[in-house]
XYZ file of C-alpha atoms in Angstrom:
561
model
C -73.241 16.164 51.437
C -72.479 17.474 48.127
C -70.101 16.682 45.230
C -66.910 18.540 44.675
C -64.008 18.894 42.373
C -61.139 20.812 42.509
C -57.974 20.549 39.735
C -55.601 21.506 37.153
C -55.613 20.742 33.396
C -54.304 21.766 30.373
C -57.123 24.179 29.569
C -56.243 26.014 33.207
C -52.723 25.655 33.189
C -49.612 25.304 31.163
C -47.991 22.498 30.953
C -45.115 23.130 32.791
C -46.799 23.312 35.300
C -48.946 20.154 35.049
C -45.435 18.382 34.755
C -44.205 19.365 37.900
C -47.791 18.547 39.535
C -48.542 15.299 37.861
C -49.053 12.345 40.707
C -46.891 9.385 41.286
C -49.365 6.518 41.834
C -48.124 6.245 45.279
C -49.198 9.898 45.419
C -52.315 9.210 44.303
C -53.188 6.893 46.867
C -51.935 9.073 49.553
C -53.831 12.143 48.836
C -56.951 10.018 48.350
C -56.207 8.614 51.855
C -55.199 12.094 53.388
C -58.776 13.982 51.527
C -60.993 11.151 53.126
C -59.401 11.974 56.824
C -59.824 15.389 56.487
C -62.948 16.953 57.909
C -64.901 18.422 55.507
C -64.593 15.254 53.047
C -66.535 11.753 53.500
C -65.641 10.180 49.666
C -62.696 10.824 47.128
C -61.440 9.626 43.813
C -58.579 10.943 41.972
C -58.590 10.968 38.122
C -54.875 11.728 37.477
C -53.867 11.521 33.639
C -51.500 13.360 31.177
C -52.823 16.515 30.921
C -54.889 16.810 33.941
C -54.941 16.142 37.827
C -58.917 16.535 39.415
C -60.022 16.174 42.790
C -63.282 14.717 43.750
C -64.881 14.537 47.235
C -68.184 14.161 48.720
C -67.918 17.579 51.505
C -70.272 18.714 53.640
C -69.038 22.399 53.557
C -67.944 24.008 50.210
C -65.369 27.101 51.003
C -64.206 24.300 53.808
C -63.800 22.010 51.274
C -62.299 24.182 48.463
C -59.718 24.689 51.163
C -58.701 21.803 52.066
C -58.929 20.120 48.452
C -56.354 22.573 47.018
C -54.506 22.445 50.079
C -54.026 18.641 49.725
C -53.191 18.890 45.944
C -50.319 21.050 46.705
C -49.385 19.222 49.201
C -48.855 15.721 47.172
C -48.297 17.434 43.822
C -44.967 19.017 45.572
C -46.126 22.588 43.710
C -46.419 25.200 46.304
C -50.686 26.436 46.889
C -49.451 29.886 46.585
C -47.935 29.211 42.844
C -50.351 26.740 42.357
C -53.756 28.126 43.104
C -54.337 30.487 39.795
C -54.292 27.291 37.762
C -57.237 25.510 39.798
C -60.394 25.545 38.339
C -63.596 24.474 40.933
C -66.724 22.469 40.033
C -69.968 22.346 42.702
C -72.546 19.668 42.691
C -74.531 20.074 38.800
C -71.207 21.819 37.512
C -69.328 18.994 39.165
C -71.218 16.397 37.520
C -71.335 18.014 34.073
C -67.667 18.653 33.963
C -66.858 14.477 34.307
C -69.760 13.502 32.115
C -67.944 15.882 29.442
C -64.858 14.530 30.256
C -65.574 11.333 30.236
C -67.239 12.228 26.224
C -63.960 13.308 25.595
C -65.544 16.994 25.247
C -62.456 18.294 27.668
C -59.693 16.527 25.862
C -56.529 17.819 24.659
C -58.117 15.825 21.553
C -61.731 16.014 21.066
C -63.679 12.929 20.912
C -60.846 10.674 21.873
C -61.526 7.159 24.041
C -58.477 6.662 26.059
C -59.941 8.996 29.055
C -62.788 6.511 29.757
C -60.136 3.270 30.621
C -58.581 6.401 33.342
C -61.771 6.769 34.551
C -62.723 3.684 35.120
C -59.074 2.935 36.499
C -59.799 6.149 38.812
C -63.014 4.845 39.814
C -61.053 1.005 40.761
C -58.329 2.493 42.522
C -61.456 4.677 44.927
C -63.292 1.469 45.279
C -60.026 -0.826 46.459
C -58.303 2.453 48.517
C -62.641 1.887 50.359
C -62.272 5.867 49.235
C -65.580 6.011 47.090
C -68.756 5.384 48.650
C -72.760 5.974 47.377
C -71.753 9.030 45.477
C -68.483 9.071 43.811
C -69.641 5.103 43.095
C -72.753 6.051 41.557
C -70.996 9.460 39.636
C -67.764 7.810 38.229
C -70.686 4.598 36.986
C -72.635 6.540 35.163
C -70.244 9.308 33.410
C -68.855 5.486 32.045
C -72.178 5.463 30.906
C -72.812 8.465 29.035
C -69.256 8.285 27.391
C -69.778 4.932 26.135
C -73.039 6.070 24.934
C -71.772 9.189 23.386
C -69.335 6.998 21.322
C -71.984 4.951 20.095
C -75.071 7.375 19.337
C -72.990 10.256 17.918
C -69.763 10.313 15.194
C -67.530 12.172 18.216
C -65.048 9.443 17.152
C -64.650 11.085 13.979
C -63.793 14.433 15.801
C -60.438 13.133 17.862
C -58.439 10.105 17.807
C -55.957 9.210 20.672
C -53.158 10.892 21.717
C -51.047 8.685 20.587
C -52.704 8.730 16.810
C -52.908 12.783 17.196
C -49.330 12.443 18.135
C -47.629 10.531 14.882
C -49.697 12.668 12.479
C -48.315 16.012 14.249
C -44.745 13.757 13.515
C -45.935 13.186 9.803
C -47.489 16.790 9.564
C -48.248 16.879 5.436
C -48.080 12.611 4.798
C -50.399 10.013 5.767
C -49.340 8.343 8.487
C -49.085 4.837 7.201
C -46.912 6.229 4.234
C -44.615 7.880 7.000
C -44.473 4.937 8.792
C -43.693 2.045 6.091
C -40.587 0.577 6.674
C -39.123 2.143 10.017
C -38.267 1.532 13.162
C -40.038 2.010 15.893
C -38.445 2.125 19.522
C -41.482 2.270 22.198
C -40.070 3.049 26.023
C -41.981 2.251 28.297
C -44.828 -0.574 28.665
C -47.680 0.860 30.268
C -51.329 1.647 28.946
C -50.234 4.382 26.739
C -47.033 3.058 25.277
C -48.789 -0.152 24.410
C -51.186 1.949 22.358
C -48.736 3.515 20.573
C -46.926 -0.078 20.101
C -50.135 -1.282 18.795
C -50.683 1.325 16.700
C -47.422 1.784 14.840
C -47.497 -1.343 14.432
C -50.592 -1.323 12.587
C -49.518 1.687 10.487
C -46.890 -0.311 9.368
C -43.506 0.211 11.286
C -41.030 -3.102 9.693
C -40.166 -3.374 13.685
C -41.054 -2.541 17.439
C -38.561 -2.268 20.165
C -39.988 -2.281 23.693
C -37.865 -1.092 26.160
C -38.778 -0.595 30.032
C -37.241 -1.227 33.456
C -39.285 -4.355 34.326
C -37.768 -6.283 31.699
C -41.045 -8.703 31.899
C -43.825 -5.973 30.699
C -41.162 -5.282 27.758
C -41.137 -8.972 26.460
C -45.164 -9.563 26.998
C -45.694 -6.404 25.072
C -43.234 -7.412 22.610
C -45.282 -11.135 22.312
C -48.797 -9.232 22.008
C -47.575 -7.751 18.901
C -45.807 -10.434 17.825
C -49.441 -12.829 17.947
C -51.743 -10.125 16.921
C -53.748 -10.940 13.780
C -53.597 -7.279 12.479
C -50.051 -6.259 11.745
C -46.694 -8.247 10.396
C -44.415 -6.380 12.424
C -41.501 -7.679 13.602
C -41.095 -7.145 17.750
C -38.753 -7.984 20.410
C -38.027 -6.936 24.244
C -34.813 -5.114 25.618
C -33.606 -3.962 29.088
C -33.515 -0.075 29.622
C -29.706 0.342 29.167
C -29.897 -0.968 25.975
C -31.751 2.047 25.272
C -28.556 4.474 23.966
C -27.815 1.122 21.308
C -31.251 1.000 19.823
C -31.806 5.059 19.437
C -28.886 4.599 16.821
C -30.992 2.408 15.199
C -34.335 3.984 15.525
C -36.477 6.097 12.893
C -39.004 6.661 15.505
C -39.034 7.115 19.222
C -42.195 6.827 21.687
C -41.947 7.315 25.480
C -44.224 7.312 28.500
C -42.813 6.278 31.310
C -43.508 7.201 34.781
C -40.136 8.157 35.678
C -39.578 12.011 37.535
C -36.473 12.777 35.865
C -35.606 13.008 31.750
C -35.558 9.889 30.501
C -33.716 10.861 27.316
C -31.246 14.172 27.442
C -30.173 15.808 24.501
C -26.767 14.904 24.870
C -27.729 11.209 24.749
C -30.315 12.030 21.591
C -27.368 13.916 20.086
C -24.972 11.216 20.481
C -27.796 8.727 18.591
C -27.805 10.971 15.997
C -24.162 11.280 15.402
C -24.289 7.223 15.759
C -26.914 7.211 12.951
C -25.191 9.733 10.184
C -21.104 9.387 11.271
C -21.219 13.348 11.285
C -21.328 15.840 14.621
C -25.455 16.788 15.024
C -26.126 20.475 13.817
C -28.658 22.254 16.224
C -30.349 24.494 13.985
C -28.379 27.318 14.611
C -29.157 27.733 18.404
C -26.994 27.045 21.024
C -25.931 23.512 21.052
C -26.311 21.247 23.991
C -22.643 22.555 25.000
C -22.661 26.271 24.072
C -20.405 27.113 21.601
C -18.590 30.430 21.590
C -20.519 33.731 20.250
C -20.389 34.933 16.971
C -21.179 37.701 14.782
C -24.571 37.008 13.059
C -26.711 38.960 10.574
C -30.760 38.039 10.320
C -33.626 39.566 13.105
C -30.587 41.218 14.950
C -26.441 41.243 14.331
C -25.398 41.731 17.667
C -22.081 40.464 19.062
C -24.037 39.736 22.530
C -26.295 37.319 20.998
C -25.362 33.620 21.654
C -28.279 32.206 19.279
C -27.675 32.432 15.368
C -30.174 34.675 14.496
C -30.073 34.289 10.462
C -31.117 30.370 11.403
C -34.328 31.093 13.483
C -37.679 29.672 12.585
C -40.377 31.774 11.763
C -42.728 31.551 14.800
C -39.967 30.617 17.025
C -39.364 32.108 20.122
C -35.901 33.166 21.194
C -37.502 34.131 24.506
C -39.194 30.880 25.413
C -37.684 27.466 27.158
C -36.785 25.959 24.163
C -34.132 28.401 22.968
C -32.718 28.652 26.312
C -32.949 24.853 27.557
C -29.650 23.393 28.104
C -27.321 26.719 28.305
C -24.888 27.671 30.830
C -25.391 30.130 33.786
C -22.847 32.457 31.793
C -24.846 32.040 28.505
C -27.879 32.572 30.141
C -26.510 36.173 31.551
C -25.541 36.997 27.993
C -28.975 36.083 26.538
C -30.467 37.954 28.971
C -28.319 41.172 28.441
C -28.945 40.978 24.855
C -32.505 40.968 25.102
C -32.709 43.711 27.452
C -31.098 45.760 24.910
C -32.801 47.724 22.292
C -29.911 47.977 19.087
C -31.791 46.570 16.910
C -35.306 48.104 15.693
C -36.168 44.646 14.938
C -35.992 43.609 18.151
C -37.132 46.897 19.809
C -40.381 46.065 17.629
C -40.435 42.429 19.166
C -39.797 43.597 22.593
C -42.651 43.779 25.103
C -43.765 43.788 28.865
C -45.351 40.129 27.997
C -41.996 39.064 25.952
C -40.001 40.792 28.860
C -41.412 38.667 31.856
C -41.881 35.475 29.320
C -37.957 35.615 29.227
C -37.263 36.505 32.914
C -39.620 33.448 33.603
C -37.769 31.325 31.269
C -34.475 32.124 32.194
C -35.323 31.859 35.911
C -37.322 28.569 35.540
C -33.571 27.019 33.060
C -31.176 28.443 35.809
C -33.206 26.728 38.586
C -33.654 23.377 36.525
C -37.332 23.395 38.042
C -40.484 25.240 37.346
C -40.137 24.797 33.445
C -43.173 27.603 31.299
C -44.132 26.304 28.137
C -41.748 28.048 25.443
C -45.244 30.501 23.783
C -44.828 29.829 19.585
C -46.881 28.851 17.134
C -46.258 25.223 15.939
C -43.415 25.361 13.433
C -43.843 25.176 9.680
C -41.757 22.061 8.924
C -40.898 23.695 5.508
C -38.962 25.996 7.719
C -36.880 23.071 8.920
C -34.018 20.686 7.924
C -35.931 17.686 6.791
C -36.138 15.290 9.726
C -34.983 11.615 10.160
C -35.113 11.276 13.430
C -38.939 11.408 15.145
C -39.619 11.547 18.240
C -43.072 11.252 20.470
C -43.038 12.222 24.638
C -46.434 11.180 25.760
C -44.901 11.714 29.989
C -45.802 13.740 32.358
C -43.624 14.970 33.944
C -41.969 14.889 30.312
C -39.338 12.018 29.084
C -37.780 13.747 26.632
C -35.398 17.137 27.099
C -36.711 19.999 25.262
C -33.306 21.079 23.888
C -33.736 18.089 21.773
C -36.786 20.452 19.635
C -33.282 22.209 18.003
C -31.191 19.338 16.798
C -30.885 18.956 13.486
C -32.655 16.250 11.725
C -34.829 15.304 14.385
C -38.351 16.408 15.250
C -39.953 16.021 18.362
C -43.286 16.245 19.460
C -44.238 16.447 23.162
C -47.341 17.418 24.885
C -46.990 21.245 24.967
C -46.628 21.163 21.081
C -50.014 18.372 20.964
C -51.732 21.297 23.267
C -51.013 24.168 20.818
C -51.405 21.865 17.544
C -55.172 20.485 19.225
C -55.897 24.124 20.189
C -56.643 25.017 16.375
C -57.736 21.486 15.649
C -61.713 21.391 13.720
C -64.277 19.813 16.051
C -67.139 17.705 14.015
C -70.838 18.563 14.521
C -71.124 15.579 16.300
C -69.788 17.308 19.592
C -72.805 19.810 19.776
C -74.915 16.261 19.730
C -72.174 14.807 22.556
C -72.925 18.235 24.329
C -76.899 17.878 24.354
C -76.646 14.178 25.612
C -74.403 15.128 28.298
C -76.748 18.095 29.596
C -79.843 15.791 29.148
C -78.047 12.852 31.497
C -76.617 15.757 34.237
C -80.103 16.871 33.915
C -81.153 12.761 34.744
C -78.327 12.221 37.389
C -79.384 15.318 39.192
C -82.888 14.266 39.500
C -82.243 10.677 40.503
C -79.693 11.963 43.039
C -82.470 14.170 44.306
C -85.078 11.506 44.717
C -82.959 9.480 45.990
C -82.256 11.931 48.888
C -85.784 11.572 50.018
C -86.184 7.934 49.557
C -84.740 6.980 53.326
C -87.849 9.397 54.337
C -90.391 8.134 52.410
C -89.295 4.761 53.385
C -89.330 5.285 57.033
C -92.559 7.004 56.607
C -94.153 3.904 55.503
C -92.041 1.942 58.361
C -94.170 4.487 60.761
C -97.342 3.877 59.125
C -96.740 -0.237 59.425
C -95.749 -0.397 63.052
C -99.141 1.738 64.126
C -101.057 -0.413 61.501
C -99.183 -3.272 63.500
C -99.932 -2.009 67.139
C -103.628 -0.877 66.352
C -104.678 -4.726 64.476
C -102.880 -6.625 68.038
C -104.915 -3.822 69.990
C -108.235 -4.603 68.180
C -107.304 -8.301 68.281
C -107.131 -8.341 71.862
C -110.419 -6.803 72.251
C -112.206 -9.156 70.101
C -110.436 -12.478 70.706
C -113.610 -14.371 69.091
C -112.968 -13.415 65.522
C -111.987 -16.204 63.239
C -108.517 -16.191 60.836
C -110.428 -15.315 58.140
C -112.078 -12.423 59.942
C -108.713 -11.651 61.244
C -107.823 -11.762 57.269
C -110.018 -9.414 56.392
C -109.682 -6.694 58.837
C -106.154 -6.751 58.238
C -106.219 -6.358 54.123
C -108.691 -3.487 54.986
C -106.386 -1.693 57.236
C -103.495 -2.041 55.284
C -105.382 -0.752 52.236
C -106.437 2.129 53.581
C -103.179 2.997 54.816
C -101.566 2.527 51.427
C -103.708 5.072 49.380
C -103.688 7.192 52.113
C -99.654 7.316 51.549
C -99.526 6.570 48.357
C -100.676 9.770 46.347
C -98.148 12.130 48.948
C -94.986 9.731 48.632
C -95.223 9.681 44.508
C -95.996 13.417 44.415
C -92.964 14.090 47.240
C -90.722 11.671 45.034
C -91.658 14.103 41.985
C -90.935 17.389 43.896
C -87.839 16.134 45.295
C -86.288 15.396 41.752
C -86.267 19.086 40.902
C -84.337 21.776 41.631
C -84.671 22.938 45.154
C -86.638 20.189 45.745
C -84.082 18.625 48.448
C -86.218 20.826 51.329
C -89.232 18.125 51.152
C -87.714 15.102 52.667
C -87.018 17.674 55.509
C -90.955 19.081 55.309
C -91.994 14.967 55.666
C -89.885 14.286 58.221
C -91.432 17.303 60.503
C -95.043 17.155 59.180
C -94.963 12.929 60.505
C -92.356 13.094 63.243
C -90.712 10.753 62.101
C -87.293 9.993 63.716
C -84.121 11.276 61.887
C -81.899 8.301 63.165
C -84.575 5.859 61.677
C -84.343 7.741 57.900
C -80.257 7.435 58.493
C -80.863 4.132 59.340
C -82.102 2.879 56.157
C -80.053 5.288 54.248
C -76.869 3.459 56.040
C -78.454 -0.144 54.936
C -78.901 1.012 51.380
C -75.359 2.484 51.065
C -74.176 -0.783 52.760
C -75.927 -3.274 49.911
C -74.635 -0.802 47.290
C -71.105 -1.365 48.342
C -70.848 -4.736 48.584
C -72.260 -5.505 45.358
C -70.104 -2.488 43.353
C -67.672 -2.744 40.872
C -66.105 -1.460 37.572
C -68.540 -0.822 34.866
């Protein structure tokens, strides 16, 4: 058998994409259930997070198993394998390993270096172990890459290289201010209660929020999460609990909004963020010029392109934003839509002529397709704003979800500033890495290097085991044999003819097994347990056999690390 992982993750896809595919937990346990019953898998773990969904499976055939693997994530992650297949990324055996030991440093993260992924791992690994989904390998694999990320964190300074999401997150909201300066004194509203919302909790309240409002639809998560901030030692926030329809009341009276929820649909709309705002300042929301959440009627503009056809106000738009992208089409009309799309497809202007493009072409046929359908959403392609470029904001808001929480439409009201994972992906593409990671990257070759060998060895431990099983039975038959013949010998005789026997026997084996052991553990070396088994005859179901008892020890006494 050999180890196996097929997914999707924001380095492979956008994150569109990885919104629509991102796994219910329910889904998770089903696929896990559904890749164990298929053929060519024995073991399977999923490790489903924010910005990526993997696959891993113990197979016994690899194009069988690609297969079925991508097959199955289509299948649960409700994105056809035809759309979704250019996004997958495959990892075999020693590639397999390496890629989750670098995940689990935090080498693959949308942030580099942070510490969140190694709670989902071991939460991946849990949910494997209680589904009975993981057995000697995936066990053993999902252990030790907890291993070698804890020990990353403590031998190297990868901590100083990435921070959380949610930490990456706030500063992208405070772009040019410390973040406990931005902080002092507001009002935090946190929706949702789960790992990564009480994170963010935690850690706004630490940066010095004046309050915490926890909102979520199991009204009891809210108020503990409200109490742990409350009692902690570290912060003198002020925190309290509300039900999820008091949501639209506390927005008015937010300076800062965090969401992660699990929920499929938008938790927050623009219309209901507009309305907030509006509740906040007395005065309609402005939308930056763009087309508001209801489209207003066309005007005459002057800026990139005066053109009667255009429905966006061209003299307002950002440098760096795209008036092809989601973003600036999110939230209009099928009729606004049609005259978007007939003004881009015109060439008027020379400065649009010089903007046009095939890429810019099928970026806005794919956006306006993937707004008119409501589904299949591609990431609007910009460069992070300059806030300079921008109204000042008062209103912040942070969508941690996937699938996202937040509308995008929201990214053109006035006043408000919102940060979601598609911005964190472009911000953290450009972000420095410390030298630390080329130490993180050494440690994690070094231990795939280790795991490798040990899983190697190991392979050839049943045969050297039943090899020495052999060699004790004949020992046994030949002393009863000689016994027999020569009744008259004494126990100590006995005694003695035994220890000789058995000491012969054992240096005999003893130089082969160590040096087969050695072989085994490097590369190619998996063809001598096969060479031992054919050069003693020793019986295949009897090497299985104390395989199968090893395994069966192993699992009973797992857990968590």
């Amino acid at each position: 058998m050999s180890l196996l992982v097929v997914g999707l993750s924001h380095r492979s896809a956008p994150v569109s994409v990885l919104e629509r595919a991102a796994l219910s937990a329910d889904a998770q346990i089903k696929l896990l259930q559904d890749t164990v019953a298929a053929e060519p898998a024995t073991e399977a773990a999923v490790l489903a997070t924010c910005n990526r969904i993997e696959l891993y499976a113990d197979v016994d055939k690899f194009h069988a198993g690609v297969a079925e693997l991508s097959t199955l994530l289509a299948q649960h992650s409700g994105v056809g394998l035809e759309e979704l297949t250019p996004y997958l990324y495959v990892h075999y055996e020693d590639r397999a390993v390496h890629h989750l030991f670098s995940v689990a440093c935090g080498l693959d993260s949308m942030v580099v270096g942070e510490g969140q992924i190694l709670g989902q791992i071991k939460d991946s690994l849990a949910r494997a172990q209680e589904l009975h989904t993981a057995g000697k390998l995936l066990n053993d694999l999902f252990q030790q890459a907890l291993r070698v990320g804890k020990r990353a964190h403590s031998e190297t300074g990868i901590d100083r290289a990435g921070q959380s999401l949610v930490t990456f997150g706030l500063e992208q909201l405070a772009v040019g201010t410390a973040v406990p300066d931005w902080a002092r004194g507001k009002k935090a509203l946190v929706i949702g209660a789960g790992s990564m919302s009480s994170l963010a909790a935690a850690t706004l309240a630490r940066a010095g929020v004046a309050e915490v409002v926890v909102a979520n639809r199991t009204f009891e998560r809210a108020e503990r999460l409200a109490r742990i901030l409350l009692e902690a030692d570290d912060n003198a926030v002020t925190a309290r609990a509300v039900p999820m329809d008091a949501v639209a009341d506390e927005l008015t009276r937010a300076d800062v909004v965090v969401s992660c929820t699990g929920a499929t649909g938008l938790v927050l709309t623009a219309e209901t963020v507009a309305h907030a705002v509006e509740g906040r300042t007395g005065h309609p929301v402005a939308d930056n010029g763009f087309t508001a959440v209801k489209p207003a009627a066309p005007q005459r503009h002057t800026g990139l392109g005066a053109d009667d056809n255009c429905p966006l106000d061209l003299a307002a738009v950002q440098p760096g934003f795209s008036v092809m992208g989601e973003a600036a089409v999110a939230g209009m009309d099928a009729a606004t839509l049609e005259q978007h799309a007939a003004w881009v497809a015109g060439g008027s202007t020379a400065d649009r002529r010089e903007r046009r493009s095939p890429e810019a072409d099928a970026e806005l046929i794919t956006a306006l397709a993937a707004t008119a359908a409501t589904v299949g959403r591609i990431p609007e392609r910009r460069k992070p704003e300059p806030v300079a470029e921008r109204p000042a904001p008062f209103f912040f808001l942070l969508d941690l979800a996937m699938p996202r929480d937040i509308d995008a439409a929201v990214h053109r009201l006035a006043g408000v500033r919102l940060v979601d994972i598609e911005s964190l992906a472009e911000a953290s593409a450009d972000a420095p890495m410390a030298a630390d990671v080329d130490q993180v990257r050494r440690i994690v070759a070094d231990e795939v290097a280790a795991f490798g060998a040990a899983l190697r060895a190991a392979h050839i431990t049943p045969t050297v085991v039943a090899l020495r099983t052999m060699a004790a039975d004949v020992v046994a038959s030949e002393l009863a044999r000689l016994h027999g013949r020569l009744p008259d010998l004494d126990e100590r005789q006995r005694g003695e003819i035994r220890q000789t026997v058995h000491r012969v026997v054992d240096k005999l084996l003893h130089a082969p097994t160590v040096r087969v052991k050695q072989l085994a553990a490097e590369p190619g070396g998996a063809g001598y347990a096969d060479a031992l088994r054919t050069l003693f005859d020793l019986d295949p179901e009897t090497a299985a056999a104390v395989s199968g008892a090893g395994d069966s020890m192993r699992n009973k006494n797992r857990g968590p690390a």
